[in-house]
Short mmCIF file of C-alpha atoms and ligand atoms in Angstrom, two decimals:
data_model
loop_
_atom_site.label_atom_id
_atom_site.label_comp_id
_atom_site.label_asym_id
_atom_site.label_seq_id
_atom_site.Cartn_x
_atom_site.Cartn_y
_atom_site.Cartn_z
CA MET A 1 0.00 0.00 0.00
CA ASN A 2 1.12 3.53 -0.72
CA GLU A 3 2.23 5.07 2.60
CA ASP A 4 2.07 8.65 1.28
CA SER A 5 -0.22 10.68 3.60
CA THR A 6 -2.11 11.97 0.56
CA TYR A 7 -3.03 8.41 -0.48
CA TYR A 8 -6.81 8.15 -0.70
CA GLN A 9 -7.88 5.05 1.16
CA LYS A 10 -11.57 4.17 1.26
CA SER A 11 -13.03 3.75 4.71
CA VAL A 12 -16.12 1.86 5.85
CA LEU A 13 -17.98 1.35 9.10
CA VAL A 14 -19.52 -2.08 9.71
CA THR A 15 -21.95 -2.70 12.58
CA GLY A 16 -22.19 -5.94 14.56
CA CYS A 17 -18.66 -7.27 14.05
CA SER A 18 -18.45 -9.66 17.01
CA SER A 19 -19.39 -12.69 14.89
CA GLY A 20 -20.97 -14.02 11.70
CA MET A 21 -21.22 -11.86 8.62
CA GLY A 22 -20.17 -8.59 10.32
CA ARG A 23 -16.86 -10.07 11.45
CA SER A 24 -16.26 -11.77 8.10
CA ILE A 25 -17.03 -8.59 6.15
CA ALA A 26 -14.85 -6.42 8.40
CA LEU A 27 -11.84 -8.75 8.12
CA PHE A 28 -12.20 -9.31 4.39
CA LEU A 29 -12.47 -5.59 3.62
CA ALA A 30 -9.53 -4.73 5.90
CA GLN A 31 -7.40 -7.43 4.27
CA HIS A 32 -8.32 -6.03 0.85
CA GLY A 33 -7.23 -2.46 1.51
CA PHE A 34 -10.24 -0.71 3.06
CA LEU A 35 -9.87 1.08 6.37
CA VAL A 36 -12.55 -0.64 8.45
CA PHE A 37 -14.27 0.70 11.56
CA ALA A 38 -15.66 -2.49 13.09
CA THR A 39 -18.22 -1.76 15.78
CA VAL A 40 -19.07 -4.12 18.65
CA ARG A 41 -21.05 -3.77 21.83
CA LYS A 42 -18.93 -5.90 24.19
CA GLU A 43 -15.41 -5.23 25.43
CA LYS A 44 -14.34 -8.86 24.95
CA ASP A 45 -15.24 -8.59 21.24
CA PHE A 46 -13.32 -5.31 20.98
CA ASN A 47 -10.25 -7.06 22.46
CA SER A 48 -10.70 -10.07 20.20
CA LEU A 49 -10.67 -7.81 17.09
CA LYS A 50 -7.66 -5.89 18.46
CA ASP A 51 -5.79 -9.19 18.92
CA ILE A 52 -6.04 -9.87 15.19
CA ASP A 53 -3.56 -7.03 14.76
CA GLU A 54 -4.69 -6.08 11.24
CA LYS A 55 -3.47 -2.57 10.48
CA ASN A 56 -6.55 -1.59 8.45
CA LEU A 57 -8.98 -2.77 11.12
CA VAL A 58 -10.08 -0.25 13.76
CA PRO A 59 -12.33 -1.91 16.35
CA VAL A 60 -14.83 0.56 17.81
CA PHE A 61 -16.55 0.02 21.16
CA PRO A 62 -19.24 0.40 22.35
CA LEU A 63 -21.96 0.64 19.74
CA ASP A 64 -25.20 -0.88 20.89
CA LEU A 65 -27.79 0.30 18.36
CA THR A 66 -30.50 0.36 21.01
CA ILE A 67 -28.52 3.07 22.84
CA GLN A 68 -28.56 6.25 20.79
CA GLU A 69 -26.14 7.93 23.21
CA HIS A 70 -23.34 5.68 21.91
CA ILE A 71 -23.42 7.25 18.45
CA PRO A 72 -21.71 10.65 19.10
CA ASN A 73 -18.70 8.88 20.60
CA VAL A 74 -18.45 6.51 17.62
CA LEU A 75 -18.61 9.53 15.28
CA GLU A 76 -15.79 11.24 17.20
CA ILE A 77 -13.58 8.13 17.03
CA VAL A 78 -14.16 7.80 13.29
CA LYS A 79 -13.48 11.50 12.61
CA LYS A 80 -10.26 11.39 14.65
CA GLU A 81 -8.96 8.27 12.90
CA LEU A 82 -9.83 9.65 9.45
CA ALA A 83 -8.10 12.95 10.21
CA ALA A 84 -5.00 11.10 11.47
CA ARG A 85 -4.79 9.28 8.12
CA ASN A 86 -5.72 12.30 5.99
CA ILE A 87 -8.80 10.50 4.63
CA LYS A 88 -11.72 12.64 3.51
CA GLY A 89 -15.13 11.36 4.55
CA LEU A 90 -16.44 7.87 5.18
CA TYR A 91 -17.07 5.83 2.04
CA SER A 92 -19.68 3.48 3.48
CA VAL A 93 -21.82 2.49 6.41
CA ILE A 94 -22.65 -1.21 6.26
CA ASN A 95 -25.77 -1.91 8.32
CA ASN A 96 -25.30 -5.47 9.47
CA ALA A 97 -26.12 -5.79 13.20
CA GLY A 98 -29.22 -7.76 14.05
CA GLY A 99 -30.56 -10.65 16.04
CA GLY A 100 -34.16 -11.78 16.01
CA PHE A 101 -35.82 -14.83 17.50
CA ILE A 102 -38.34 -17.53 16.68
CA ALA A 103 -41.88 -17.21 18.08
CA PRO A 104 -45.48 -17.11 16.91
CA ILE A 105 -46.73 -13.52 17.02
CA GLU A 106 -49.32 -14.52 19.66
CA LEU A 107 -46.54 -15.51 22.08
CA MET A 108 -43.65 -13.25 21.09
CA ASP A 109 -41.93 -11.22 23.78
CA ILE A 110 -42.72 -7.56 23.04
CA GLY A 111 -39.57 -6.37 24.80
CA LYS A 112 -37.37 -8.53 22.55
CA PHE A 113 -39.32 -7.40 19.47
CA ARG A 114 -38.78 -3.76 20.49
CA THR A 115 -35.04 -4.43 20.87
CA GLU A 116 -34.92 -5.91 17.37
CA LEU A 117 -36.77 -2.96 15.86
CA GLU A 118 -34.33 -0.60 17.58
CA THR A 119 -31.32 -2.62 16.43
CA ARG A 120 -32.37 -3.02 12.80
CA ILE A 121 -34.48 0.08 12.11
CA LEU A 122 -34.30 2.97 14.60
CA GLY A 123 -30.59 2.54 15.44
CA PRO A 124 -29.45 2.45 11.80
CA VAL A 125 -31.53 5.56 11.03
CA ALA A 126 -29.92 7.44 13.95
CA LEU A 127 -26.49 6.18 12.84
CA LEU A 128 -27.04 7.37 9.26
CA GLN A 129 -28.30 10.76 10.49
CA ALA A 130 -24.95 11.15 12.25
CA PHE A 131 -22.76 9.79 9.44
CA LEU A 132 -24.41 11.14 6.28
CA PRO A 133 -22.30 14.33 6.17
CA LEU A 134 -19.13 12.16 6.13
CA ILE A 135 -20.62 9.78 3.53
CA ARG A 136 -21.58 12.76 1.35
CA GLU A 137 -18.03 14.12 1.66
CA ALA A 138 -16.61 10.78 0.41
CA HIS A 139 -19.23 10.41 -2.41
CA GLY A 140 -19.96 7.13 -0.73
CA ARG A 141 -22.64 4.48 -0.59
CA ILE A 142 -24.80 2.77 2.04
CA LEU A 143 -25.05 -1.00 2.28
CA TRP A 144 -27.75 -3.05 3.99
CA ILE A 145 -27.28 -6.72 4.90
CA ALA A 146 -30.75 -7.93 4.05
CA THR A 147 -33.14 -10.81 3.63
CA PRO A 148 -33.12 -12.54 0.22
CA SER A 149 -36.84 -12.09 -0.19
CA LEU A 150 -39.77 -10.11 1.20
CA ILE A 151 -42.22 -12.86 2.01
CA PRO A 152 -44.17 -13.71 5.18
CA ILE A 153 -42.37 -16.58 6.92
CA PRO A 154 -44.25 -17.93 9.96
CA TYR A 155 -42.63 -17.74 13.42
CA VAL A 156 -39.83 -15.34 12.42
CA SER A 157 -41.80 -12.12 12.12
CA SER A 158 -39.42 -10.33 14.53
CA ILE A 159 -36.82 -10.71 11.80
CA HIS A 160 -39.00 -10.26 8.74
CA ALA A 161 -40.98 -7.25 9.99
CA CYS A 162 -37.57 -5.56 10.25
CA ASP A 163 -36.65 -6.84 6.77
CA PHE A 164 -39.74 -5.23 5.24
CA ALA A 165 -39.07 -1.95 7.09
CA GLN A 166 -35.37 -2.05 6.18
CA ASN A 167 -36.27 -2.52 2.52
CA CYS A 168 -38.55 0.52 2.73
CA LEU A 169 -35.78 2.62 4.33
CA ALA A 170 -33.13 1.59 1.81
CA ARG A 171 -35.35 2.24 -1.21
CA THR A 172 -36.62 5.55 0.15
CA LEU A 173 -33.08 6.70 0.92
CA GLN A 174 -32.08 5.73 -2.61
CA ILE A 175 -34.60 8.34 -3.79
CA GLU A 176 -34.00 10.98 -1.10
CA LEU A 177 -30.20 10.81 -1.49
CA GLY A 178 -30.44 10.75 -5.31
CA PRO A 179 -29.34 14.41 -5.65
CA TRP A 180 -25.97 13.47 -4.06
CA LYS A 181 -25.70 10.14 -5.91
CA ILE A 182 -25.42 8.09 -2.70
CA PRO A 183 -26.58 4.59 -3.65
CA ASN A 184 -28.35 2.37 -1.14
CA ILE A 185 -27.46 -1.22 -1.87
CA LEU A 186 -29.20 -4.31 -0.51
CA ILE A 187 -26.95 -7.33 -0.03
CA ARG A 188 -29.72 -9.93 -0.03
CA CYS A 189 -28.43 -12.97 1.84
CA GLY A 190 -29.90 -16.45 1.74
CA GLY A 191 -28.98 -18.97 4.45
CA MET A 192 -25.54 -18.00 5.77
CA ASP A 193 -23.54 -20.19 8.12
CA THR A 194 -23.29 -17.93 11.19
CA PRO A 195 -23.90 -18.44 14.93
CA SER A 196 -27.39 -16.91 14.67
CA PRO A 197 -29.44 -20.08 13.78
CA ALA A 198 -28.03 -21.94 16.82
CA LYS A 199 -28.67 -18.90 19.07
CA ASN A 200 -32.27 -18.74 17.79
CA ALA A 201 -32.85 -22.48 18.31
CA LEU A 202 -31.57 -22.28 21.90
CA GLU A 203 -33.69 -19.22 22.61
CA LEU A 204 -36.79 -20.98 21.26
CA GLU A 205 -36.08 -23.97 23.50
CA ASN A 206 -35.94 -21.65 26.53
CA SER A 207 -39.06 -19.72 25.49
CA MET A 208 -41.01 -22.96 25.10
CA LYS A 209 -40.31 -23.69 28.76
CA GLU A 210 -41.68 -20.27 29.76
CA TRP A 211 -44.76 -19.87 27.56
CA PRO A 212 -48.11 -20.84 29.15
CA LYS A 213 -48.62 -24.53 28.34
CA GLU A 214 -52.15 -24.23 26.99
CA ARG A 215 -51.13 -21.54 24.49
CA LEU A 216 -47.84 -23.21 23.57
CA ASN A 217 -49.78 -26.40 22.80
CA LEU A 218 -51.65 -24.52 20.06
CA TYR A 219 -48.37 -24.06 18.18
CA LYS A 220 -46.09 -26.80 19.51
CA GLU A 221 -46.49 -29.28 16.65
CA ALA A 222 -45.99 -26.59 13.99
CA LEU A 223 -42.94 -25.18 15.79
CA ILE A 224 -41.32 -28.62 16.06
CA LYS A 225 -41.98 -29.28 12.36
CA ASN A 226 -40.53 -25.85 11.56
CA GLN A 227 -37.36 -26.56 13.56
CA GLU A 228 -36.93 -29.93 11.82
CA SER A 229 -37.04 -28.33 8.40
CA LEU A 230 -34.73 -25.54 9.59
CA SER A 231 -32.12 -28.02 10.81
CA LYS A 232 -32.04 -29.57 7.29
CA PHE A 233 -31.69 -26.06 5.83
CA ASP A 234 -28.90 -25.25 8.33
CA LYS A 235 -26.67 -27.99 6.88
CA LYS A 236 -26.65 -26.19 3.53
CA ARG A 237 -25.87 -22.66 4.71
CA THR A 238 -23.20 -20.66 2.88
CA ASP A 239 -19.80 -19.54 4.24
CA PRO A 240 -20.18 -15.85 5.32
CA LYS A 241 -17.00 -15.12 3.37
CA LYS A 242 -19.21 -15.23 0.26
CA ALA A 243 -21.26 -12.35 1.70
CA ALA A 244 -18.01 -10.47 2.38
CA GLU A 245 -16.91 -10.98 -1.25
CA THR A 246 -20.28 -9.66 -2.45
CA VAL A 247 -19.99 -6.60 -0.20
CA PHE A 248 -16.50 -5.99 -1.63
CA LYS A 249 -17.93 -6.20 -5.16
CA ALA A 250 -20.74 -3.76 -4.29
CA LEU A 251 -18.25 -1.31 -2.77
CA CYS A 252 -15.85 -1.48 -5.71
CA ALA A 253 -18.37 -1.42 -8.58
CA LYS A 254 -18.30 1.83 -10.55
CA ASN A 255 -22.04 1.54 -11.16
CA PRO A 256 -23.30 -0.72 -8.38
CA LYS A 257 -26.55 -2.64 -8.68
CA SER A 258 -29.27 -1.75 -6.16
CA ARG A 259 -29.36 -5.35 -4.96
CA TYR A 260 -27.02 -8.33 -4.90
CA GLN A 261 -28.13 -11.89 -4.09
CA VAL A 262 -25.80 -14.26 -2.22
CA GLY A 263 -26.10 -17.45 -0.17
CA HIS A 264 -28.11 -20.65 0.02
CA LEU A 265 -31.49 -20.44 -1.78
CA SER A 266 -31.14 -16.69 -2.15
CA LYS A 267 -32.03 -16.65 -5.85
CA SER A 268 -35.03 -18.97 -5.55
CA ALA A 269 -36.30 -16.94 -2.59
CA ALA A 270 -36.06 -13.80 -4.72
CA PHE A 271 -38.06 -15.51 -7.47
CA PHE A 272 -40.71 -16.48 -4.88
CA GLU A 273 -41.12 -12.80 -4.05
CA CYS A 274 -42.21 -12.12 -7.65
CA LEU A 275 -45.19 -14.49 -7.44
CA PRO A 276 -48.69 -13.08 -6.73
CA GLN A 277 -49.04 -12.25 -3.03
CA ALA A 278 -52.09 -14.52 -2.54
CA LEU A 279 -50.17 -17.48 -3.99
CA VAL A 280 -47.14 -16.84 -1.75
CA ASP A 281 -49.39 -16.59 1.33
CA HIS A 282 -51.09 -19.85 0.36
CA ILE A 283 -47.75 -21.66 -0.08
CA MET A 284 -46.41 -20.33 3.23
CA SER A 285 -49.55 -21.42 5.09
CA GLY A 286 -48.74 -25.01 4.09
CA ARG A 287 -45.42 -24.91 5.99
N1 NAP B 1 -27.55 -15.69 8.90
C1 NAP B 1 -28.38 -15.55 7.86
O1 NAP B 1 -28.74 -16.53 7.20
C2 NAP B 1 -28.88 -14.17 7.48
C3 NAP B 1 -29.58 -14.03 6.26
C4 NAP B 1 -30.03 -12.78 5.88
C5 NAP B 1 -29.77 -11.67 6.66
N2 NAP B 1 -29.10 -11.85 7.86
C6 NAP B 1 -28.84 -10.64 8.66
O2 NAP B 1 -27.43 -10.50 8.76
C7 NAP B 1 -27.10 -9.77 9.95
C8 NAP B 1 -25.96 -10.48 10.67
O3 NAP B 1 -26.42 -11.73 11.10
P1 NAP B 1 -25.49 -12.99 11.37
O4 NAP B 1 -26.21 -14.14 10.78
O5 NAP B 1 -24.09 -12.72 10.97
O6 NAP B 1 -25.66 -13.15 12.96
P2 NAP B 1 -24.65 -13.03 14.21
O7 NAP B 1 -23.42 -13.81 13.99
O8 NAP B 1 -25.52 -13.39 15.38
O9 NAP B 1 -24.27 -11.48 14.26
C9 NAP B 1 -25.14 -10.50 14.70
C10 NAP B 1 -24.31 -9.28 15.10
O10 NAP B 1 -25.21 -8.22 15.44
C11 NAP B 1 -24.81 -7.70 16.71
N3 NAP B 1 -25.92 -7.08 17.42
C12 NAP B 1 -27.06 -7.65 17.87
N4 NAP B 1 -27.81 -6.74 18.52
C13 NAP B 1 -27.12 -5.57 18.47
C14 NAP B 1 -27.37 -4.26 18.97
N5 NAP B 1 -28.45 -3.96 19.66
N6 NAP B 1 -26.45 -3.30 18.73
C15 NAP B 1 -25.32 -3.57 18.04
N7 NAP B 1 -25.02 -4.79 17.58
C16 NAP B 1 -25.92 -5.78 17.79
C17 NAP B 1 -24.28 -8.92 17.45
O11 NAP B 1 -23.53 -8.49 18.57
P3 NAP B 1 -23.46 -9.34 19.95
O12 NAP B 1 -22.48 -10.45 19.73
O13 NAP B 1 -23.02 -8.34 20.95
O14 NAP B 1 -24.84 -9.88 20.20
C18 NAP B 1 -23.46 -9.55 16.34
O15 NAP B 1 -22.23 -8.89 16.21
C19 NAP B 1 -28.40 -9.68 10.76
O16 NAP B 1 -28.94 -8.38 10.63
C20 NAP B 1 -29.31 -10.71 10.11
O17 NAP B 1 -30.68 -10.36 10.21
C21 NAP B 1 -28.64 -13.06 8.27
#
């Protein structure tokens, strides 16, 4: 790499870099020449990223997207690091952080649903409000790690309600930020091999012990069937490095597409989305 202080290095901020796709994307981009601000919400994850000792990787802690007060400090860190390297603006914010859980809507924990909405929708909006002046300065682009398809999937509405809202935000921003040519790009991921499916399965197991028996019994058989088909799906999930490569492609493309598909069953899920809504609903009700 050119060490001249006038060298223009592109910088990106990735949220949720403790594991899974966020960590993979952050490492891949740093190893391929981007300056990467990798945000985490736990000190142990900050230390783990520091231990990698990758010169282009700047771990940033804490950023919990449910805590808006964390954002000004993150902005200060980013501005300071950019100034120290003589880099103008931030080329991209990559909205990746998220969680979600499995539950029928009738039994879902409203507190956990609120947390997910804050993490995937309100937090990213507040983050972008803070970072847009820097993105504008760099003539940058915004990336969203997204679902492969906008369809109603039973028992995961905490995730998919956010996916629908995220899609709305990204497409609306594409229009609102049009005058400054700041693309909003959806990286639509099929099944990716990350810790999240195992976390969700464990959380469901615990919830099933807590839900009132008579109401759980209404859904139990369907939930067990759902988990069985998910565990078959889990065996075919894609290495998150593929998502990182797709993000790299979207960042480097001169004229990026508005959406990229990657991961297990991503393309067929996208096709499913094109079917008439009544037909999709009918198919999903047979699951
Ligand atoms: N896996 C898939 O098949 C798939 C497919 C399509 C889209 N996605 C989306 O991809 C994103 C990454 O998922 P993943 O599969 O890589 O899961 P993951 O390994 O569980 O990573 C989720 C990341 O989000 C962070 N996070 C959670 N809540 C947060 C909050 N309130 N504030 C800041 N960070 C928070 C987690 O941090 P902690 O470690 O501190 O919890 C973790 O770093 C998610 O938005 C998910 O919806 C996943």
